[in-house]
Short mmCIF file of C-alpha atoms in Angstrom, two decimals:
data_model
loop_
_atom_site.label_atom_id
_atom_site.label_comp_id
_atom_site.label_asym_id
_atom_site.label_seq_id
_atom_site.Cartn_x
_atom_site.Cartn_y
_atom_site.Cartn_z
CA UNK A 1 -7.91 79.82 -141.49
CA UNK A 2 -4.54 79.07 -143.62
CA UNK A 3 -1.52 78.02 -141.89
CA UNK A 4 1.44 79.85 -143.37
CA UNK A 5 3.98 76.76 -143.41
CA UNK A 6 6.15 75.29 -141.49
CA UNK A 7 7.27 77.20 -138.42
CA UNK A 8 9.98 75.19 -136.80
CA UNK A 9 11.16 71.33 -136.02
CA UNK A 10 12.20 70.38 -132.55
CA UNK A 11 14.46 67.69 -131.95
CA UNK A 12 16.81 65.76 -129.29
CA UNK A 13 20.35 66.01 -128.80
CA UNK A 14 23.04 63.71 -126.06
CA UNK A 15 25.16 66.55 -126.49
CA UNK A 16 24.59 70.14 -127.03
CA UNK A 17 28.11 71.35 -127.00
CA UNK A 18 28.78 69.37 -130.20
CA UNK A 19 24.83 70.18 -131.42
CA UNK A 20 25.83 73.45 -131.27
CA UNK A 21 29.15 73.62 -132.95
CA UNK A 22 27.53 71.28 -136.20
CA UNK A 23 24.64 73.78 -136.32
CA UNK A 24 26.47 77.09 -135.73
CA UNK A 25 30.36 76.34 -137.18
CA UNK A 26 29.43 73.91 -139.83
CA UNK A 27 26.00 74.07 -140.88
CA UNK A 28 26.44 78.32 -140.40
CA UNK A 29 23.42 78.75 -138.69
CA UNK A 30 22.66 81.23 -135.77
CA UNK A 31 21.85 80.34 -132.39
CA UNK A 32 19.08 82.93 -131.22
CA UNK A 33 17.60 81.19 -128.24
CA UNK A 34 19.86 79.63 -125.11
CA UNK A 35 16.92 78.69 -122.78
CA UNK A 36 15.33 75.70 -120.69
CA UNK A 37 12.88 73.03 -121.83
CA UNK A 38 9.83 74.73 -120.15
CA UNK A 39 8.87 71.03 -119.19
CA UNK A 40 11.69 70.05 -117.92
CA UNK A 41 13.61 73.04 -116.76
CA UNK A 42 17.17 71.05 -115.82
CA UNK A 43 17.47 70.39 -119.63
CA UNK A 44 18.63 73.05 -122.03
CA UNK A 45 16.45 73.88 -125.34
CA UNK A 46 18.44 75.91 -128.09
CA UNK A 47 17.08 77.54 -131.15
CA UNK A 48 19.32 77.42 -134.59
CA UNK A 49 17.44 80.03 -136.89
CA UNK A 50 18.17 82.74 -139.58
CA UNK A 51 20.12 85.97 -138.83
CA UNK A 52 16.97 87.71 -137.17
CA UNK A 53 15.21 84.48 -136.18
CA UNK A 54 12.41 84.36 -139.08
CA UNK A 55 9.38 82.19 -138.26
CA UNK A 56 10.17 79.24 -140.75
CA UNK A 57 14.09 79.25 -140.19
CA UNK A 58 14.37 77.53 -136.93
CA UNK A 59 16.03 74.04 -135.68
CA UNK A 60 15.40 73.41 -132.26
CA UNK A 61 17.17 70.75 -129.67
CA UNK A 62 16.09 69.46 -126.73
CA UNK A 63 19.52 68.39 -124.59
CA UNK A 64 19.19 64.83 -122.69
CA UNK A 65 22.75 64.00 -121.92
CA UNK A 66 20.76 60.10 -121.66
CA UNK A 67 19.39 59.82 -124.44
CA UNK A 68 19.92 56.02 -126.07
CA UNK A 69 20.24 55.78 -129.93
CA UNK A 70 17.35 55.92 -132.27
CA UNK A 71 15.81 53.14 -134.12
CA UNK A 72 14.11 54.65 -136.97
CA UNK A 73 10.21 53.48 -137.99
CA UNK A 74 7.09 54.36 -138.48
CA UNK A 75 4.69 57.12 -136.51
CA UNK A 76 8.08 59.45 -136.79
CA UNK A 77 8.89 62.83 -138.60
CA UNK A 78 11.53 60.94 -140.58
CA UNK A 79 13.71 63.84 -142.37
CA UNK A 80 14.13 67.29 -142.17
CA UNK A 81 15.38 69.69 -145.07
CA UNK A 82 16.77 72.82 -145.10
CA UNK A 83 16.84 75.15 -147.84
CA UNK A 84 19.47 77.18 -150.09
CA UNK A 85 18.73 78.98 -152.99
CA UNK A 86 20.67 76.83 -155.95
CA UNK A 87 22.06 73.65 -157.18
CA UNK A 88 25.36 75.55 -157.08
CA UNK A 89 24.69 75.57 -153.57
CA UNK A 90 24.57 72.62 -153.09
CA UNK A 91 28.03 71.73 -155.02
CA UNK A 92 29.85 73.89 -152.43
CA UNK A 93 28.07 71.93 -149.39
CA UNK A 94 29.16 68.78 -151.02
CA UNK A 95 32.57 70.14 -150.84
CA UNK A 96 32.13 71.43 -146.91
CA UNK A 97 30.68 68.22 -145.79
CA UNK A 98 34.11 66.37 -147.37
CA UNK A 99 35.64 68.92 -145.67
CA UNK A 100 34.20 68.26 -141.87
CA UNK A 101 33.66 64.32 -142.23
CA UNK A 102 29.95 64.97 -142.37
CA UNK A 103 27.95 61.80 -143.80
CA UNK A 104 26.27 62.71 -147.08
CA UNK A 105 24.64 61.26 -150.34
CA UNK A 106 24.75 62.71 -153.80
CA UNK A 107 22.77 65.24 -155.17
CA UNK A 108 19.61 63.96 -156.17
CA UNK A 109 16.11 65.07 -157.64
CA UNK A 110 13.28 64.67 -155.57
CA UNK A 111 9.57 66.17 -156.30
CA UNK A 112 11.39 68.07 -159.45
CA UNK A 113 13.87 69.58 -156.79
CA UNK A 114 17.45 68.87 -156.35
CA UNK A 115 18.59 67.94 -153.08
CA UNK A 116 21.57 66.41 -150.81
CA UNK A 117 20.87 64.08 -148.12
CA UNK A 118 23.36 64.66 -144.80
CA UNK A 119 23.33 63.57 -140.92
CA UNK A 120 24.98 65.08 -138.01
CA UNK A 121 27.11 63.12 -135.43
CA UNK A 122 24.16 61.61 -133.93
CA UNK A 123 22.81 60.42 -137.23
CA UNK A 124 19.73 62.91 -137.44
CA UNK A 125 18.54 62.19 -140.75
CA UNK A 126 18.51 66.04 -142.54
CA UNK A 127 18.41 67.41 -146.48
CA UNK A 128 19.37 70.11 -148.03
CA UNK A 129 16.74 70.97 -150.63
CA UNK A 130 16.95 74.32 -153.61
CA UNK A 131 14.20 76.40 -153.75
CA UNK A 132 13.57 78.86 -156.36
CA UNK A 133 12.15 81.56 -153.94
CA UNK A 134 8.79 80.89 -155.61
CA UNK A 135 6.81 80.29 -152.21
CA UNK A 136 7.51 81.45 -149.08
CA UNK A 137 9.87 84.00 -148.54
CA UNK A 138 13.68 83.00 -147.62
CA UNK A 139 14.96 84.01 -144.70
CA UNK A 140 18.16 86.02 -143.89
CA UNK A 141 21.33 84.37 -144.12
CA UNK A 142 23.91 84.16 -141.14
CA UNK A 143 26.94 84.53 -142.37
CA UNK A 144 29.51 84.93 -139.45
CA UNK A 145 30.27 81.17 -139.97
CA UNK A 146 32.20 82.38 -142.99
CA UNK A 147 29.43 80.42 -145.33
CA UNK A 148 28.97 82.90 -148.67
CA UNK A 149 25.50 84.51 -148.48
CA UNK A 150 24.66 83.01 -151.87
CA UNK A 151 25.30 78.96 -150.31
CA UNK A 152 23.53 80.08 -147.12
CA UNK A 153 20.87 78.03 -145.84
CA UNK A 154 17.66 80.11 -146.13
CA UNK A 155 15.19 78.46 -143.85
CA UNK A 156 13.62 75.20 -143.28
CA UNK A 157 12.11 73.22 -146.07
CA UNK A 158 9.71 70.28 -146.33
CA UNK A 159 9.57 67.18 -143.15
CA UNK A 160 9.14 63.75 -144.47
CA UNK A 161 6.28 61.48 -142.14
CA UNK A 162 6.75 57.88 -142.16
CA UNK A 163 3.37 56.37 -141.36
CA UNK A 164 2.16 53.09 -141.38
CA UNK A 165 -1.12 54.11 -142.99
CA UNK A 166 -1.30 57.30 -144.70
CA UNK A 167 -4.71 58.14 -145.20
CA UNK A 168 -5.83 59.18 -141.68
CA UNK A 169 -2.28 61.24 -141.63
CA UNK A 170 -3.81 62.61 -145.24
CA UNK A 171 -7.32 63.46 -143.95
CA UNK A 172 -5.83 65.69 -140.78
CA UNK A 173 -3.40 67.39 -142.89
CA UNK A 174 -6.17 68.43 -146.09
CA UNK A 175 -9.49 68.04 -144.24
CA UNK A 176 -9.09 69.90 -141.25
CA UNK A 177 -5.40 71.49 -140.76
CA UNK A 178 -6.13 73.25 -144.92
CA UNK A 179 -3.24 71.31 -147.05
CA UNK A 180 -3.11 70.34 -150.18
CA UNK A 181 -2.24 67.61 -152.44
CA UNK A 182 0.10 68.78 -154.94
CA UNK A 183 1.87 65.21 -155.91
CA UNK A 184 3.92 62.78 -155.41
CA UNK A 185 7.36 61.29 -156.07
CA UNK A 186 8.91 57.41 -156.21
CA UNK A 187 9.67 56.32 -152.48
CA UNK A 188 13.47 54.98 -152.76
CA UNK A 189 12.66 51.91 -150.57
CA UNK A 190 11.97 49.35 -153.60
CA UNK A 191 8.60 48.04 -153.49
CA UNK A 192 6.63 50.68 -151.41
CA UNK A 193 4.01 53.66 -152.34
CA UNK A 194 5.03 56.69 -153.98
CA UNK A 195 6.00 59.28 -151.33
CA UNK A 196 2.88 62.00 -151.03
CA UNK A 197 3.59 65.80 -151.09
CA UNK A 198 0.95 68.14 -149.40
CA UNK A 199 1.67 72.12 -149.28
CA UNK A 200 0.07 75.27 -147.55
CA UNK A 201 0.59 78.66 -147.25
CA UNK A 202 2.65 80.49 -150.49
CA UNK A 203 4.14 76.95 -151.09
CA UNK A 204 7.43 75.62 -151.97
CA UNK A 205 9.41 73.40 -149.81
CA UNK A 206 8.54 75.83 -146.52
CA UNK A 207 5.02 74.87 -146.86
CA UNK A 208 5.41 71.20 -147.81
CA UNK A 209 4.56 67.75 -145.93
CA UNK A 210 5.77 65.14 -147.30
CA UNK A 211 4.15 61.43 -146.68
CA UNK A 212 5.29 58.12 -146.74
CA UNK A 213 3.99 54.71 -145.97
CA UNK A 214 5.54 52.12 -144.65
CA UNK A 215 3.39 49.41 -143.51
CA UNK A 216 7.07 46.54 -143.32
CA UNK A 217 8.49 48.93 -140.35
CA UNK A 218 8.21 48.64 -136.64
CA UNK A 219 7.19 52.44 -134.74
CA UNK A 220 10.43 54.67 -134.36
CA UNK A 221 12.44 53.98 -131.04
CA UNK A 222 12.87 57.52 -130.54
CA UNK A 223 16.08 58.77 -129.17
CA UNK A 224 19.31 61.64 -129.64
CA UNK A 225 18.81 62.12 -133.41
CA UNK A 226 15.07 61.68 -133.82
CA UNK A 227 12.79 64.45 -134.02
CA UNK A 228 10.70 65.06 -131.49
CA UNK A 229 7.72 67.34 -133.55
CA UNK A 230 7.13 70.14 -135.78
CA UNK A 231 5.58 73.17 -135.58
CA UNK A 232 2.95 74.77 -138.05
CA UNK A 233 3.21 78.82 -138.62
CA UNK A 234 -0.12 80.49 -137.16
CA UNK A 235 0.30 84.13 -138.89
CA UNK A 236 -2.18 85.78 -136.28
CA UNK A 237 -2.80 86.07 -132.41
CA UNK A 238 -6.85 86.34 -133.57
CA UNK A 239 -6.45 82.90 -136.33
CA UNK A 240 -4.52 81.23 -133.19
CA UNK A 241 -7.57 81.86 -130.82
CA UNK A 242 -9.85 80.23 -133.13
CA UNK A 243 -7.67 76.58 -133.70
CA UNK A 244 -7.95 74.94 -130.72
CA UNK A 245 -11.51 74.92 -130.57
CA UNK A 246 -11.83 73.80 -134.24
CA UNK A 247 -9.51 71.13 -133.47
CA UNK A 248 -11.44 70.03 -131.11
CA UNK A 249 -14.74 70.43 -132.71
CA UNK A 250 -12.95 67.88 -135.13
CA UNK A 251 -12.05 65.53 -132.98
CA UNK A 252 -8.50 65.88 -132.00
CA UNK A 253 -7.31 66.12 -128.37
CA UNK A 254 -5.31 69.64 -127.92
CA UNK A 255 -2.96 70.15 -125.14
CA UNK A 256 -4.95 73.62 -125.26
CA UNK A 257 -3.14 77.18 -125.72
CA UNK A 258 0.08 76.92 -124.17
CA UNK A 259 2.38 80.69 -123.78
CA UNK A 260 5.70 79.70 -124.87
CA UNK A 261 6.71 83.49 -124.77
CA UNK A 262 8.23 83.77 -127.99
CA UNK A 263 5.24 82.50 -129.67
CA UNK A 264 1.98 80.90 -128.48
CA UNK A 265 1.22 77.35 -129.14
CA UNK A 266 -1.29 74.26 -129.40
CA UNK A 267 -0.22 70.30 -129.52
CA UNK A 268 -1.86 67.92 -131.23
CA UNK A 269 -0.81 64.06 -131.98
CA UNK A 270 -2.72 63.04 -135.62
CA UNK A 271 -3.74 59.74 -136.10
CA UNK A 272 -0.23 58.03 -136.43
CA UNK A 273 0.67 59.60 -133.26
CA UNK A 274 3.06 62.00 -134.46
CA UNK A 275 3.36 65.26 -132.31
CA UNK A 276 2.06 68.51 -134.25
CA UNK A 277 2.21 71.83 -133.03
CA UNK A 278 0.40 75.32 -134.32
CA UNK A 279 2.72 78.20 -133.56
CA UNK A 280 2.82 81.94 -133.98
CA UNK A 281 4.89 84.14 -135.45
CA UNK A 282 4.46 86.74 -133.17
CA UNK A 283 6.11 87.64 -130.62
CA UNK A 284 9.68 86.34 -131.27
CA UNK A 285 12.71 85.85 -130.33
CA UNK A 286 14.06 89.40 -130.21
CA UNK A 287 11.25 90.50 -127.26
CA UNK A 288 13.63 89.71 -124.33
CA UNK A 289 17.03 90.59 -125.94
CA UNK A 290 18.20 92.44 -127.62
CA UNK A 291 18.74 90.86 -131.69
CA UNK A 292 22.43 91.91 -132.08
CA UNK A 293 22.93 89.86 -128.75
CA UNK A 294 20.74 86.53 -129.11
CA UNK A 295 21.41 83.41 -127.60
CA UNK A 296 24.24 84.50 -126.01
CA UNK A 297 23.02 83.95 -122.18
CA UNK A 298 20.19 81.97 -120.86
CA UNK A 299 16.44 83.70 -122.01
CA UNK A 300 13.94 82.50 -119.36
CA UNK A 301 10.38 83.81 -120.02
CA UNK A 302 8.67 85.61 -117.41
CA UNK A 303 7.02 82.38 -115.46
CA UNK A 304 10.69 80.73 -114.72
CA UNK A 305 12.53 83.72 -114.34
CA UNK A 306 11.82 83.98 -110.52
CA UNK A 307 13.51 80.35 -110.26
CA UNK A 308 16.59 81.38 -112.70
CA UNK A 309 19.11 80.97 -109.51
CA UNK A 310 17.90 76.94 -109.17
CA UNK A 311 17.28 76.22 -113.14
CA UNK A 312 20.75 77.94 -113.58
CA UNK A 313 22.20 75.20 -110.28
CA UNK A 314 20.52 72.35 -112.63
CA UNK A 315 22.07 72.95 -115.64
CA UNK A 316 25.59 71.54 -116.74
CA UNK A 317 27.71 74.02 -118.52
CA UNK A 318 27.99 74.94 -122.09
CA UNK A 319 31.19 74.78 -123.76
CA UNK A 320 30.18 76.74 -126.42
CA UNK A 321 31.93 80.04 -127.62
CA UNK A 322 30.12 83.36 -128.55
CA UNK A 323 29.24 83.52 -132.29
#
């Protein structure tokens, strides 16, 4: 069993009104998913993907209007990138992150790739990383934000764990979940490890893990900002049937197969206690509206949508227009 690559990263928001104008008006992505934290149905959960909602292009938040800051450390998914196809890319993002006061860094080479750092209003720590188109396959731009389809971001690259010891997160990731090690790159904190790269699937940045010890931090505070997991692509409903036993059967305690409705899932915390989750691409986002029209009401899956009157009661409104 291969896992394809990265499938999505879920995070936590204070605010999803302004979450959603960053990620839709600035950051040009599409919002394909308005729905309810299947947990914790008072709380919103929307999807930032591609045009179409590829497998491998989505940003996810999690709205908890309480939500304290976040005090970054260890046992946390640390940074998220995003990809575009070109350095020139990256040169006009520069220019539209002056442009909206968003915080950013300089271009920058990291793992022979150019890339600009960035955060959003809540200080979620994000890149924006070029890949060649070598690996996996980009995804299709949205470009009703006005963003050129050639500066697009194209998916979701590479996540950056900080870990306090990386070997156990190492052994998980190439001994039982299929990685592999492809490298490494100088950690910009002066005095620690090199940073350790670990790839599946076709490769490139959408099948990258990127490692990196830091034994001087305390564990992350998490809070709106941090990242709450990330997902691994499962290609097949037959290869996703298999995984939770072989988890198992290694020694890792599953939350077994969970029905998300737009795909099917399995959580897992490796040994640092970072969330992981195995996801399929099938069925997707388009199976209960139609794609010219997601994300523009609330998508309940089949198991909530007898309680849609009180979810709906529970939930504050959304100040956010139609894309």
């Amino acid at each position: 069993m291969k896992l394809e690559g990265i499938h999505h990263v879920s995070a936590i928001t204070a605010n999803a009104d302004k979450n959603h104008d960053f990620f839709t008006r600035i950051l040009g992505m599409r919002l394909v998913k308005r729905s309810v934290n299947q947990d914790s149905t008072s709380s919103y959960h929307l999807f930032y993907a591609d045009a179409v909602g590829t497998p491998g292009t989505d940003m996810t938040y999690f709205d908890i209007p309480m939500a304290g800051r976040t005090y970054p450390g260890v046992s946390s998914i640390s940074n998220t990138s995003f990809r575009v196809k070109s350095e020139r890319a990256l040169k006009y993002w520069i220019d539209r992150f002056k442009e909206f006061d968003v915080p950013h860094g300089e271009i920058q080479t990291r793992f022979n790739r150019q890339t600009l750092t960035f955060e959003d209003f809540e200080g979620s720590r994000l890149m924006l990383t070029v890949d060649d188109g070598t690996g996996i396959e980009y995804g299709i731009p949205w470009t009703k934000a006005g963003i050129p389809e050639d500066y697009a971001i194209v998916g979701l690259g590479n996540v950056r764990l900080t870990v306090r010891k990386k070997d156990r997160t190492a052994a998980v990731l190439t001994e039982i979940m299929g990685f592999e090690p492809i490298g490494s790159y100088p950690s910009e904190t002066e005095g620690m490890e090199e940073i350790f790269v670990y790839s599946t699937g076709k490769g490139g940045p959408a099948g990258e893990v990127h490692v990196e010890e830091r034994p001087d931090l305390p564990p992350e505070r998490p809070g709106r900002g941090s990242v709450h997991h990330v997902a691994f692509r499962v290609k097949t409903f037959e290869e996703y049937s298999k995984w939770n036993k072989y988890l198992r059967d290694n020694g890792l305690m599953t939350s077994g197969e969970v029905d998300r409705h737009y795909f099917k899932a399995i959580y897992f915390r490796e040994p640092n206690g970072i969330l992981f989750e195995l996801s399929t691409d099938e069925p997707g986002f388009a199976t209960d509206e139609p794609l010219e029209s997601l994300g523009e009401k609330l998508a309940l899956p089949p198991f909530l949508e007898p309680k849609r009157t009180e979810i709906e009661a529970s939930l504050r409104p959304l100040n956010i227009n139609k894309q």
